[in-house]
Amino acid sequence: MTVSETDITEDLIRDLLRERYPDLADRPLKLGALGWDNQVWRLGDDLAVRLPWATERADALLRTEHAWLPLLAPRLPLRIPVPQRLGEPSARFPRPWLVTTWVPGEPADRAPATRGADAADALAAFLTALHRPAPDGVPDGRGRVGALSEAAESFIQGLTSAAERGLISDPDAVRAVWEDAVAAPDWAGPRLWLHGDLHPANILTATGTFCGVIDFGDLCAGDPAVDLAAAWILLPDGAADRFHEAYRPSPDAATLRRARGWAVLRALGGIHIGDAGVHGRPGGKATWGPPAQASLRRLVASLHH
């Protein structure tokens, strides 16, 4: 079941904490963010409470984070929200919820990285550390993080809608990037750990570079190209090459082609979410539009680089 925005209040969260974790119930509490799947409330200086509210899939995503993030966090060079305690469904709140560590920083959709070389190095170090073979039991990347060809319908719908709304100026150039990506050979390597959702609202910045990564609900295993798309989505102009040089092992040409395809999908999604006509949807923000437009521009240019 879904929970409406107004159903989750400070009083509700305090009741849940008193019932399940009374040692945390008297800490200062304030709303941190409204995402597609979860609300995040800051709890004191160093913790946060994540509660699912807008989609039914959020319950499974929270349980995935709770199961795996404590194992991944020690090897990652950027801070991530580490689950500390799990709240099970109850009569007071019918869905699971998490207490995690709080990660300081500003979301990159509001405070983009400006120090290109430092940001490229930070992102490459993070993904190099994350992209290791995943054990059995980690969910496969499917749908928006599966094989690129599985997303063809989403691409066509996104491109058509963006063109009809006048949100992109050269749909043929965008289609060329996509077609080149889909024509690339599939990933033949091991199932690697993936964040799966590296868009600007899920990356935190401080002093012009990246300092944290949040929202691991789409954590899965599969093709690293899914995450390598972030080079065109998150970095300022001219920094993608630095990222590709710093990431290990160096991505081959086919992987970079697929990564551009995933980046096109993310950019089209960001453009739609940022459009004035739809940004009022839960989790949608006007701040998503400008970085998505910049991404498409970089991607079109990169095809002939």
mmCIF file of C-alpha atoms in Angstrom:
data_model
loop_
_atom_site.group_PDB
_atom_site.id
_atom_site.type_symbol
_atom_site.label_atom_id
_atom_site.label_comp_id
_atom_site.label_asym_id
_atom_site.label_seq_id
_atom_site.Cartn_x
_atom_site.Cartn_y
_atom_site.Cartn_z
ATOM 1 C CA MET A 1 0.000 0.000 0.000
ATOM 2 C CA THR A 2 1.043 3.572 -0.526
ATOM 3 C CA VAL A 3 1.075 6.259 2.128
ATOM 4 C CA SER A 4 0.195 9.848 1.339
ATOM 5 C CA GLU A 5 2.568 12.722 2.027
ATOM 6 C CA THR A 6 0.325 14.060 4.782
ATOM 7 C CA ASP A 7 0.194 10.676 6.551
ATOM 8 C CA ILE A 8 3.857 10.931 7.577
ATOM 9 C CA THR A 9 4.383 13.523 10.293
ATOM 10 C CA GLU A 10 6.902 14.273 13.012
ATOM 11 C CA ASP A 11 4.462 12.875 15.557
ATOM 12 C CA LEU A 12 4.137 9.616 13.637
ATOM 13 C CA ILE A 13 7.905 9.159 13.414
ATOM 14 C CA ARG A 14 8.342 9.891 17.111
ATOM 15 C CA ASP A 15 5.661 7.317 17.913
ATOM 16 C CA LEU A 16 7.426 4.733 15.760
ATOM 17 C CA LEU A 17 10.748 5.455 17.449
ATOM 18 C CA ARG A 18 9.252 5.301 20.948
ATOM 19 C CA GLU A 19 7.668 1.975 20.096
ATOM 20 C CA ARG A 20 10.702 0.391 18.415
ATOM 21 C CA TYR A 21 13.842 2.376 19.323
ATOM 22 C CA PRO A 22 13.062 4.552 22.348
ATOM 23 C CA ASP A 23 16.701 5.609 22.783
ATOM 24 C CA LEU A 24 16.334 7.666 19.564
ATOM 25 C CA ALA A 25 12.857 9.087 20.149
ATOM 26 C CA ASP A 26 13.846 12.401 21.724
ATOM 27 C CA ARG A 27 16.408 13.500 19.125
ATOM 28 C CA PRO A 28 15.686 16.618 17.019
ATOM 29 C CA LEU A 29 13.689 15.685 13.913
ATOM 30 C CA LYS A 30 13.049 17.576 10.680
ATOM 31 C CA LEU A 31 12.060 16.757 7.109
ATOM 32 C CA GLY A 32 15.093 16.324 4.861
ATOM 33 C CA ALA A 33 13.746 15.362 1.430
ATOM 34 C CA LEU A 34 10.798 13.937 -0.489
ATOM 35 C CA GLY A 35 11.957 11.352 -3.032
ATOM 36 C CA TRP A 36 10.094 9.217 -5.553
ATOM 37 C CA ASP A 37 9.879 6.311 -3.116
ATOM 38 C CA ASN A 38 10.792 7.563 0.348
ATOM 39 C CA GLN A 39 10.647 10.495 2.703
ATOM 40 C CA VAL A 40 13.892 11.231 4.542
ATOM 41 C CA TRP A 41 13.827 12.922 7.950
ATOM 42 C CA ARG A 42 17.013 14.034 9.669
ATOM 43 C CA LEU A 43 17.310 12.604 13.178
ATOM 44 C CA GLY A 44 19.759 14.542 15.309
ATOM 45 C CA ASP A 45 23.097 15.408 13.716
ATOM 46 C CA ASP A 46 24.199 12.012 12.445
ATOM 47 C CA LEU A 47 21.135 9.877 11.646
ATOM 48 C CA ALA A 48 18.135 9.889 9.304
ATOM 49 C CA VAL A 49 14.814 8.055 9.082
ATOM 50 C CA ARG A 50 13.715 6.769 5.652
ATOM 51 C CA LEU A 51 10.039 5.911 5.289
ATOM 52 C CA PRO A 52 8.408 4.604 2.070
ATOM 53 C CA TRP A 53 5.417 6.614 0.969
ATOM 54 C CA ALA A 54 4.808 6.993 -2.765
ATOM 55 C CA THR A 55 5.324 3.583 -4.419
ATOM 56 C CA GLU A 56 4.741 -0.009 -3.440
ATOM 57 C CA ARG A 57 8.194 -1.062 -4.672
ATOM 58 C CA ALA A 58 9.872 1.034 -1.973
ATOM 59 C CA ASP A 59 9.450 -1.681 0.687
ATOM 60 C CA ALA A 60 11.688 -4.133 -1.164
ATOM 61 C CA LEU A 61 14.193 -1.377 -1.964
ATOM 62 C CA LEU A 62 14.594 -0.484 1.711
ATOM 63 C CA ARG A 63 15.163 -4.131 2.598
ATOM 64 C CA THR A 64 17.802 -4.399 -0.140
ATOM 65 C CA GLU A 65 19.635 -1.393 1.323
ATOM 66 C CA HIS A 66 19.404 -2.822 4.835
ATOM 67 C CA ALA A 67 20.813 -6.169 3.720
ATOM 68 C CA TRP A 68 23.760 -5.023 1.622
ATOM 69 C CA LEU A 69 24.895 -1.457 2.327
ATOM 70 C CA PRO A 70 26.613 -2.210 5.648
ATOM 71 C CA LEU A 71 28.815 -4.700 3.749
ATOM 72 C CA LEU A 72 29.651 -2.263 0.941
ATOM 73 C CA ALA A 73 30.184 0.942 2.923
ATOM 74 C CA PRO A 74 33.646 0.180 4.403
ATOM 75 C CA ARG A 75 35.280 -0.110 0.964
ATOM 76 C CA LEU A 76 33.682 2.957 -0.636
ATOM 77 C CA PRO A 77 35.667 6.236 -0.654
ATOM 78 C CA LEU A 78 32.594 8.506 -0.562
ATOM 79 C CA ARG A 79 30.147 8.564 2.326
ATOM 80 C CA ILE A 80 26.876 6.686 1.895
ATOM 81 C CA PRO A 81 23.832 6.279 4.180
ATOM 82 C CA VAL A 82 24.524 3.124 6.190
ATOM 83 C CA PRO A 83 21.434 1.394 7.648
ATOM 84 C CA GLN A 84 21.610 1.138 11.419
ATOM 85 C CA ARG A 85 18.200 -0.222 12.371
ATOM 86 C CA LEU A 86 15.176 -1.663 10.583
ATOM 87 C CA GLY A 87 11.609 -0.898 11.594
ATOM 88 C CA GLU A 88 9.111 -3.605 10.689
ATOM 89 C CA PRO A 89 5.489 -2.896 9.660
ATOM 90 C CA SER A 90 3.146 -2.298 12.571
ATOM 91 C CA ALA A 91 -0.388 -1.178 13.290
ATOM 92 C CA ARG A 92 0.915 2.389 13.509
ATOM 93 C CA PHE A 93 2.715 2.267 10.116
ATOM 94 C CA PRO A 94 2.078 -0.634 7.711
ATOM 95 C CA ARG A 95 5.442 -0.613 5.929
ATOM 96 C CA PRO A 96 9.114 -1.200 6.821
ATOM 97 C CA TRP A 97 11.338 1.807 7.529
ATOM 98 C CA LEU A 98 15.015 2.459 8.190
ATOM 99 C CA VAL A 99 17.247 4.439 10.493
ATOM 100 C CA THR A 100 20.463 5.223 8.576
ATOM 101 C CA THR A 101 23.482 7.434 8.974
ATOM 102 C CA TRP A 102 23.038 11.003 7.711
ATOM 103 C CA VAL A 103 25.289 12.042 4.824
ATOM 104 C CA PRO A 104 26.064 15.793 4.758
ATOM 105 C CA GLY A 105 26.267 17.719 1.491
ATOM 106 C CA GLU A 106 24.086 19.427 -1.119
ATOM 107 C CA PRO A 107 22.375 17.458 -3.905
ATOM 108 C CA ALA A 108 24.154 18.041 -7.216
ATOM 109 C CA ASP A 109 20.947 19.119 -8.953
ATOM 110 C CA ARG A 110 21.037 22.184 -6.686
ATOM 111 C CA ALA A 111 24.817 22.497 -6.259
ATOM 112 C CA PRO A 112 26.559 20.974 -9.313
ATOM 113 C CA ALA A 113 30.196 19.952 -9.212
ATOM 114 C CA THR A 114 32.389 22.810 -10.428
ATOM 115 C CA ARG A 115 35.886 21.395 -9.857
ATOM 116 C CA GLY A 116 35.891 19.081 -12.857
ATOM 117 C CA ALA A 117 39.142 17.194 -12.302
ATOM 118 C CA ASP A 118 38.506 16.618 -8.596
ATOM 119 C CA ALA A 119 34.914 15.527 -9.238
ATOM 120 C CA ALA A 120 36.015 13.168 -12.028
ATOM 121 C CA ASP A 121 38.628 11.584 -9.759
ATOM 122 C CA ALA A 122 36.157 11.246 -6.870
ATOM 123 C CA LEU A 123 33.497 9.630 -9.039
ATOM 124 C CA ALA A 124 36.023 7.287 -10.671
ATOM 125 C CA ALA A 125 37.402 6.206 -7.296
ATOM 126 C CA PHE A 126 33.890 5.532 -6.002
ATOM 127 C CA LEU A 127 32.799 3.450 -8.995
ATOM 128 C CA THR A 128 36.127 1.604 -9.189
ATOM 129 C CA ALA A 129 35.598 0.540 -5.575
ATOM 130 C CA LEU A 130 31.916 -0.321 -6.060
ATOM 131 C CA HIS A 131 32.180 -2.242 -9.329
ATOM 132 C CA ARG A 132 33.329 -5.598 -7.979
ATOM 133 C CA PRO A 133 31.688 -8.975 -8.676
ATOM 134 C CA ALA A 134 28.472 -9.239 -6.674
ATOM 135 C CA PRO A 135 27.584 -12.363 -4.683
ATOM 136 C CA ASP A 136 24.584 -14.578 -5.316
ATOM 137 C CA GLY A 137 21.443 -13.106 -3.843
ATOM 138 C CA VAL A 138 22.010 -9.595 -5.141
ATOM 139 C CA PRO A 139 19.133 -8.763 -7.520
ATOM 140 C CA ASP A 140 19.898 -8.630 -11.235
ATOM 141 C CA GLY A 141 19.564 -5.308 -12.988
ATOM 142 C CA ARG A 142 16.262 -5.391 -14.871
ATOM 143 C CA GLY A 143 14.071 -2.829 -16.565
ATOM 144 C CA ARG A 144 15.858 0.482 -16.311
ATOM 145 C CA VAL A 145 19.143 -1.199 -15.339
ATOM 146 C CA GLY A 146 19.014 -4.416 -17.382
ATOM 147 C CA ALA A 147 20.104 -4.893 -20.979
ATOM 148 C CA LEU A 148 20.014 -1.591 -22.834
ATOM 149 C CA SER A 149 17.809 -3.057 -25.560
ATOM 150 C CA GLU A 150 15.106 -3.734 -22.942
ATOM 151 C CA ALA A 151 14.733 0.019 -22.525
ATOM 152 C CA ALA A 152 14.014 0.769 -26.199
ATOM 153 C CA GLU A 153 10.342 1.493 -25.552
ATOM 154 C CA SER A 154 11.197 3.885 -22.737
ATOM 155 C CA PHE A 155 13.652 5.686 -24.993
ATOM 156 C CA ILE A 156 11.145 6.087 -27.833
ATOM 157 C CA GLN A 157 8.436 7.349 -25.496
ATOM 158 C CA GLY A 158 10.817 9.748 -23.770
ATOM 159 C CA LEU A 159 12.264 11.127 -26.993
ATOM 160 C CA THR A 160 8.866 11.511 -28.663
ATOM 161 C CA SER A 161 7.335 13.230 -25.674
ATOM 162 C CA ALA A 162 10.307 15.567 -25.218
ATOM 163 C CA ALA A 163 10.258 16.521 -28.897
ATOM 164 C CA GLU A 164 6.505 17.134 -28.878
ATOM 165 C CA ARG A 165 6.811 19.357 -25.808
ATOM 166 C CA GLY A 166 9.673 21.308 -27.377
ATOM 167 C CA LEU A 167 12.079 20.217 -24.649
ATOM 168 C CA ILE A 168 14.861 19.132 -27.036
ATOM 169 C CA SER A 169 16.010 20.917 -30.172
ATOM 170 C CA ASP A 170 17.588 18.066 -32.159
ATOM 171 C CA PRO A 171 15.868 14.716 -31.554
ATOM 172 C CA ASP A 172 17.670 13.134 -34.514
ATOM 173 C CA ALA A 173 21.052 13.765 -32.890
ATOM 174 C CA VAL A 174 19.822 12.220 -29.631
ATOM 175 C CA ARG A 175 18.466 9.222 -31.540
ATOM 176 C CA ALA A 176 21.891 8.752 -33.171
ATOM 177 C CA VAL A 177 23.554 8.444 -29.755
ATOM 178 C CA TRP A 178 20.948 5.885 -28.704
ATOM 179 C CA GLU A 179 21.226 3.810 -31.878
ATOM 180 C CA ASP A 180 25.004 3.688 -31.573
ATOM 181 C CA ALA A 181 24.665 2.536 -27.962
ATOM 182 C CA VAL A 182 22.137 -0.212 -28.706
ATOM 183 C CA ALA A 183 24.357 -1.504 -31.526
ATOM 184 C CA ALA A 184 27.286 -2.018 -29.131
ATOM 185 C CA PRO A 185 28.065 -5.561 -27.937
ATOM 186 C CA ASP A 186 26.412 -6.571 -24.655
ATOM 187 C CA TRP A 187 28.363 -6.862 -21.403
ATOM 188 C CA ALA A 188 30.043 -10.266 -21.246
ATOM 189 C CA GLY A 189 31.800 -9.861 -17.896
ATOM 190 C CA PRO A 190 30.735 -10.819 -14.369
ATOM 191 C CA ARG A 191 27.731 -9.339 -12.587
ATOM 192 C CA LEU A 192 29.184 -6.247 -10.926
ATOM 193 C CA TRP A 193 27.711 -4.275 -8.045
ATOM 194 C CA LEU A 194 25.777 -1.240 -9.379
ATOM 195 C CA HIS A 195 24.276 1.788 -7.696
ATOM 196 C CA GLY A 196 21.737 1.846 -10.531
ATOM 197 C CA ASP A 197 20.409 5.400 -10.116
ATOM 198 C CA LEU A 198 23.256 7.919 -10.330
ATOM 199 C CA HIS A 199 21.398 11.105 -11.199
ATOM 200 C CA PRO A 200 22.175 14.570 -9.782
ATOM 201 C CA ALA A 201 19.696 14.389 -6.888
ATOM 202 C CA ASN A 202 21.424 11.234 -5.590
ATOM 203 C CA ILE A 203 24.946 12.687 -5.502
ATOM 204 C CA LEU A 204 26.045 15.168 -2.830
ATOM 205 C CA THR A 205 28.605 17.933 -3.266
ATOM 206 C CA ALA A 206 30.730 20.151 -1.038
ATOM 207 C CA THR A 207 33.268 22.771 -2.124
ATOM 208 C CA GLY A 208 32.707 21.991 -5.794
ATOM 209 C CA THR A 209 33.287 18.227 -5.769
ATOM 210 C CA PHE A 210 31.462 15.044 -4.743
ATOM 211 C CA CYS A 211 31.327 14.121 -1.069
ATOM 212 C CA GLY A 212 28.575 11.507 -0.826
ATOM 213 C CA VAL A 213 26.217 9.159 -2.668
ATOM 214 C CA ILE A 214 22.683 8.452 -1.468
ATOM 215 C CA ASP A 215 19.562 6.439 -2.384
ATOM 216 C CA PHE A 216 20.772 2.908 -3.073
ATOM 217 C CA GLY A 217 17.246 1.546 -3.543
ATOM 218 C CA ASP A 218 18.113 0.349 -7.061
ATOM 219 C CA LEU A 219 21.255 -1.451 -5.853
ATOM 220 C CA CYS A 220 21.731 -4.466 -8.106
ATOM 221 C CA ALA A 221 24.262 -6.411 -10.184
ATOM 222 C CA GLY A 222 24.985 -6.220 -13.884
ATOM 223 C CA ASP A 223 26.667 -4.128 -16.590
ATOM 224 C CA PRO A 224 28.925 -1.317 -15.267
ATOM 225 C CA ALA A 225 27.833 0.865 -18.206
ATOM 226 C CA VAL A 226 24.671 1.620 -16.208
ATOM 227 C CA ASP A 227 26.730 3.569 -13.657
ATOM 228 C CA LEU A 228 29.425 4.810 -16.054
ATOM 229 C CA ALA A 229 26.679 6.896 -17.667
ATOM 230 C CA ALA A 230 27.219 9.230 -14.717
ATOM 231 C CA ALA A 231 30.275 10.753 -16.402
ATOM 232 C CA TRP A 232 27.988 12.660 -18.797
ATOM 233 C CA ILE A 233 25.194 13.184 -16.283
ATOM 234 C CA LEU A 234 27.112 14.493 -13.265
ATOM 235 C CA LEU A 235 30.405 15.996 -14.368
ATOM 236 C CA PRO A 236 30.937 19.491 -15.777
ATOM 237 C CA ASP A 237 31.958 20.004 -19.387
ATOM 238 C CA GLY A 238 35.345 18.569 -20.291
ATOM 239 C CA ALA A 239 35.649 16.221 -17.296
ATOM 240 C CA ALA A 240 34.387 12.923 -18.783
ATOM 241 C CA ASP A 241 37.745 12.014 -20.329
ATOM 242 C CA ARG A 242 39.470 12.517 -16.976
ATOM 243 C CA PHE A 243 36.914 10.189 -15.392
ATOM 244 C CA HIS A 244 37.439 7.488 -18.014
ATOM 245 C CA GLU A 245 41.211 7.684 -17.515
ATOM 246 C CA ALA A 246 40.901 7.379 -13.736
ATOM 247 C CA TYR A 247 38.314 4.572 -13.614
ATOM 248 C CA ARG A 248 39.723 1.024 -13.358
ATOM 249 C CA PRO A 249 39.724 -1.181 -15.279
ATOM 250 C CA SER A 250 39.685 1.243 -18.205
ATOM 251 C CA PRO A 251 36.321 0.863 -19.949
ATOM 252 C CA ASP A 252 36.432 -0.548 -23.471
ATOM 253 C CA ALA A 253 34.776 1.157 -26.431
ATOM 254 C CA ALA A 254 31.640 -1.013 -26.308
ATOM 255 C CA THR A 255 31.074 -0.258 -22.626
ATOM 256 C CA LEU A 256 31.388 3.477 -23.250
ATOM 257 C CA ARG A 257 28.912 3.243 -26.109
ATOM 258 C CA ARG A 258 26.376 1.470 -23.883
ATOM 259 C CA ALA A 259 27.061 3.996 -21.118
ATOM 260 C CA ARG A 260 26.095 6.824 -23.465
ATOM 261 C CA GLY A 261 22.802 5.046 -24.101
ATOM 262 C CA TRP A 262 22.057 4.809 -20.391
ATOM 263 C CA ALA A 263 23.018 8.465 -20.019
ATOM 264 C CA VAL A 264 20.548 9.441 -22.759
ATOM 265 C CA LEU A 265 17.764 7.628 -20.896
ATOM 266 C CA ARG A 266 18.636 9.396 -17.648
ATOM 267 C CA ALA A 267 18.849 12.774 -19.368
ATOM 268 C CA LEU A 268 15.450 12.353 -21.021
ATOM 269 C CA GLY A 269 13.970 11.357 -17.680
ATOM 270 C CA GLY A 270 15.493 14.393 -15.993
ATOM 271 C CA ILE A 271 14.204 16.704 -18.703
ATOM 272 C CA HIS A 272 10.658 15.445 -18.233
ATOM 273 C CA ILE A 273 10.819 15.620 -14.435
ATOM 274 C CA GLY A 274 12.224 19.138 -14.653
ATOM 275 C CA ASP A 275 9.604 20.368 -17.103
ATOM 276 C CA ALA A 276 7.118 22.814 -15.601
ATOM 277 C CA GLY A 277 4.263 20.623 -16.788
ATOM 278 C CA VAL A 278 5.208 17.642 -14.629
ATOM 279 C CA HIS A 279 7.651 18.739 -11.934
ATOM 280 C CA GLY A 280 4.883 18.787 -9.351
ATOM 281 C CA ARG A 281 4.821 14.984 -9.306
ATOM 282 C CA PRO A 282 6.161 13.377 -6.114
ATOM 283 C CA GLY A 283 9.931 13.704 -6.166
ATOM 284 C CA GLY A 284 9.953 15.779 -9.331
ATOM 285 C CA LYS A 285 11.907 19.016 -9.311
ATOM 286 C CA ALA A 286 12.484 21.884 -11.700
ATOM 287 C CA THR A 287 16.193 21.673 -10.753
ATOM 288 C CA TRP A 288 16.465 18.400 -12.683
ATOM 289 C CA GLY A 289 15.971 20.083 -16.056
ATOM 290 C CA PRO A 290 19.167 22.129 -16.535
ATOM 291 C CA PRO A 291 21.647 19.319 -15.730
ATOM 292 C CA ALA A 292 19.686 16.961 -17.978
ATOM 293 C CA GLN A 293 19.810 19.435 -20.859
ATOM 294 C CA ALA A 294 23.556 19.878 -20.352
ATOM 295 C CA SER A 295 23.947 16.085 -20.355
ATOM 296 C CA LEU A 296 22.218 15.700 -23.719
ATOM 297 C CA ARG A 297 24.411 18.398 -25.182
ATOM 298 C CA ARG A 298 27.564 16.646 -23.952
ATOM 299 C CA LEU A 299 26.325 13.255 -25.170
ATOM 300 C CA VAL A 300 25.602 14.471 -28.695
ATOM 301 C CA ALA A 301 29.044 16.071 -28.841
ATOM 302 C CA SER A 302 30.721 12.927 -27.446
ATOM 303 C CA LEU A 303 29.427 10.718 -30.248
ATOM 304 C CA HIS A 304 31.815 12.438 -32.655
ATOM 305 C CA HIS A 305 34.644 12.879 -30.128
#
